[in-house]
CSV table of C-alpha atoms in Angstrom, one decimal:
chain,number,residue,atom,x,y,z
A,1,GLY,CA,192.1,102.9,23.8
A,2,LEU,CA,190.5,106.1,23.4
A,3,GLU,CA,192.3,109.2,22.7
A,4,PHE,CA,191.1,112.6,23.9
A,5,GLU,CA,192.1,115.9,22.4
A,6,VAL,CA,192.9,118.6,25.0
A,7,ILE,CA,191.2,121.8,24.4
A,8,THR,CA,192.6,124.9,26.0
A,9,PRO,CA,189.8,127.4,26.7
A,10,LYS,CA,190.3,130.9,25.2
A,11,PRO,CA,190.5,133.7,27.9
A,12,VAL,CA,187.2,135.3,28.4
A,13,THR,CA,187.1,138.9,27.7
A,14,LYS,CA,184.2,140.9,29.1
A,15,ARG,CA,182.5,143.3,26.8
A,16,ARG,CA,179.9,145.7,27.7
A,17,LEU,CA,177.1,145.8,25.1
A,18,GLN,CA,176.5,149.4,23.9
A,19,ARG,CA,172.8,150.1,23.6
A,20,THR,CA,171.7,152.7,21.1
A,21,PRO,CA,169.0,154.8,22.6
A,22,ILE,CA,165.6,154.3,20.9
A,23,ASP,CA,163.3,157.1,20.1
A,24,TYR,CA,160.5,156.0,18.0
A,25,GLY,CA,158.8,159.4,17.9
A,26,PRO,CA,156.8,161.4,20.5
A,27,PHE,CA,154.3,160.1,22.9
A,28,ASN,CA,151.0,162.0,22.8
A,29,VAL,CA,150.1,163.8,26.0
A,30,LEU,CA,147.2,165.7,27.3
A,31,ALA,CA,147.6,168.9,29.4
A,32,GLY,CA,147.7,168.0,33.1
A,33,PRO,CA,145.8,170.0,35.8
A,34,GLU,CA,148.8,172.3,36.5
A,35,TYR,CA,149.9,172.6,32.9
A,36,HIS,CA,148.7,176.2,32.5
A,37,GLN,CA,150.6,177.3,35.8
A,38,ILE,CA,153.9,176.2,34.3
A,39,SER,CA,156.1,178.8,32.6
A,40,VAL,CA,156.1,179.1,28.8
A,41,PRO,CA,160.0,178.4,28.6
A,42,SER,CA,159.5,175.2,30.6
A,43,ILE,CA,156.6,174.1,28.4
A,44,LYS,CA,158.6,174.8,25.2
A,45,ASP,CA,161.4,172.8,26.7
A,46,PHE,CA,159.1,170.0,27.5
A,47,LEU,CA,157.6,169.8,24.0
A,48,ASN,CA,160.9,170.4,22.0
A,49,ARG,CA,163.4,168.1,23.7
A,50,SER,CA,164.1,164.4,24.0
A,51,PHE,CA,164.7,163.1,27.6
A,52,GLU,CA,166.7,160.1,28.5
A,53,ILE,CA,165.1,157.7,30.9
A,54,GLY,CA,167.3,157.5,33.9
A,55,GLN,CA,168.7,154.4,35.7
A,56,GLN,CA,166.5,155.0,38.7
A,57,SER,CA,163.4,153.9,36.7
A,58,ASN,CA,161.0,151.0,37.4
A,59,ARG,CA,157.5,150.0,37.1
A,60,MET,CA,156.4,152.7,39.6
A,61,GLY,CA,157.9,155.5,37.5
A,62,TYR,CA,160.3,156.6,34.9
A,63,ARG,CA,162.7,159.3,36.1
A,64,LEU,CA,163.8,161.6,33.1
A,65,LEU,CA,167.3,163.1,33.2
A,66,GLY,CA,167.8,166.8,33.2
A,67,PRO,CA,165.5,169.5,34.6
A,68,LEU,CA,163.1,171.7,32.6
A,69,ASN,CA,164.7,174.8,31.4
A,70,GLY,CA,163.3,177.9,33.2
A,71,TYR,CA,161.4,175.9,35.8
A,72,SER,CA,161.1,177.4,39.3
A,73,SER,CA,159.4,175.3,42.0
A,74,GLY,CA,157.1,177.9,43.6
A,75,LEU,CA,154.1,175.9,42.7
A,76,GLU,CA,152.3,174.6,45.7
A,77,VAL,CA,150.1,171.5,45.0
A,78,ILE,CA,148.0,169.7,47.6
A,79,SER,CA,148.2,165.9,47.5
A,80,SER,CA,145.8,164.9,44.7
A,81,GLY,CA,145.0,161.9,42.5
A,82,ILE,CA,147.3,160.6,39.8
A,83,VAL,CA,147.0,157.8,37.3
A,84,PRO,CA,149.4,155.8,35.2
A,85,GLY,CA,150.8,158.1,32.5
A,86,THR,CA,150.8,161.2,34.7
A,87,ILE,CA,154.0,163.3,34.3
A,88,GLN,CA,154.9,165.1,37.5
A,89,ILE,CA,157.6,167.8,37.9
A,90,THR,CA,159.8,167.5,41.0
A,91,ASN,CA,160.9,170.4,43.0
A,92,ASN,CA,164.2,170.6,41.0
A,93,GLY,CA,162.4,170.6,37.6
A,94,GLU,CA,163.0,166.9,36.8
A,95,LEU,CA,160.2,164.8,35.3
A,96,ILE,CA,158.7,161.6,36.5
A,97,ILE,CA,156.3,159.6,34.4
A,98,LEU,CA,154.2,157.5,36.6
A,99,MET,CA,153.8,153.9,35.4
A,100,MET,CA,151.6,150.9,36.2
A,101,ASP,CA,152.6,150.3,39.7
A,102,ALA,CA,152.7,153.9,40.8
A,103,GLN,CA,151.0,155.3,43.9
A,104,THR,CA,147.5,156.8,43.7
A,105,SER,CA,148.2,160.2,45.0
A,106,GLY,CA,151.0,162.7,44.8
A,107,GLY,CA,151.9,166.1,45.6
A,108,TYR,CA,154.1,167.3,42.7
A,109,PRO,CA,152.6,169.5,39.9
A,110,ARG,CA,151.0,167.3,37.1
A,111,LEU,CA,152.3,168.7,33.9
A,112,ALA,CA,150.7,166.3,31.4
A,113,ASN,CA,149.4,162.8,31.0
A,114,VAL,CA,150.6,160.2,28.4
A,115,ILE,CA,147.4,159.0,26.6
A,116,ASP,CA,146.2,155.5,27.4
A,117,ALA,CA,146.9,154.4,23.8
A,118,ASP,CA,150.6,155.1,24.1
A,119,LEU,CA,151.2,153.7,27.7
A,120,ALA,CA,151.9,150.2,26.5
A,121,ARG,CA,154.5,151.4,24.0
A,122,LEU,CA,156.1,153.6,26.7
A,123,ALA,CA,156.3,150.5,29.1
A,124,GLN,CA,158.7,148.9,26.5
A,125,TYR,CA,161.2,151.5,26.9
A,126,LYS,CA,164.3,151.0,29.2
A,127,PRO,CA,166.8,153.3,31.0
A,128,GLY,CA,169.0,155.0,28.5
A,129,ASP,CA,166.1,155.3,25.9
A,130,LEU,CA,164.9,158.6,24.8
A,131,VAL,CA,161.3,159.9,25.0
A,132,SER,CA,159.7,163.1,23.6
A,133,PHE,CA,156.2,164.4,23.8
A,134,LYS,CA,153.4,165.9,21.6
A,135,LEU,CA,150.6,167.8,23.1
A,136,VAL,CA,147.2,166.7,21.7
A,137,SER,CA,143.6,167.7,22.5
A,138,PRO,CA,141.0,165.5,24.1
A,139,ALA,CA,139.1,165.6,20.6
A,140,GLU,CA,142.3,164.1,19.0
A,141,VAL,CA,142.5,161.4,21.5
A,142,LEU,CA,138.9,160.3,20.8
A,143,VAL,CA,139.9,159.9,17.1
A,144,LYS,CA,142.9,157.7,17.8
């Protein structure tokens, strides 16, 4: 007859994979319509810090963790047009980058816009990854 070897399974141990945040350099941004109404400390913070993409992010928008330093929400903005790549500032100073499935109008101040050439790269990022920004001029974008 046939003989079978009895194999006892090893106990399964659950391990959580640790992801190292990725930051492949800054995303190029153009100044948004309300850029010049934002305080200098907030602008400096925006351009000199890496922001973590929060867990509440999806194809509509990436919520970045941590408010801008020195931001005060006194800026009133009427609902206006937005496009994928628009970076809005919420009333508490947190940033939202609007992605491909975003709505077409919004009422938060529009700090900046990620240039079209960088949007596909940004879409590859996941919650926990880091993003940073570099202000460029429209003339520089035409060269890219």
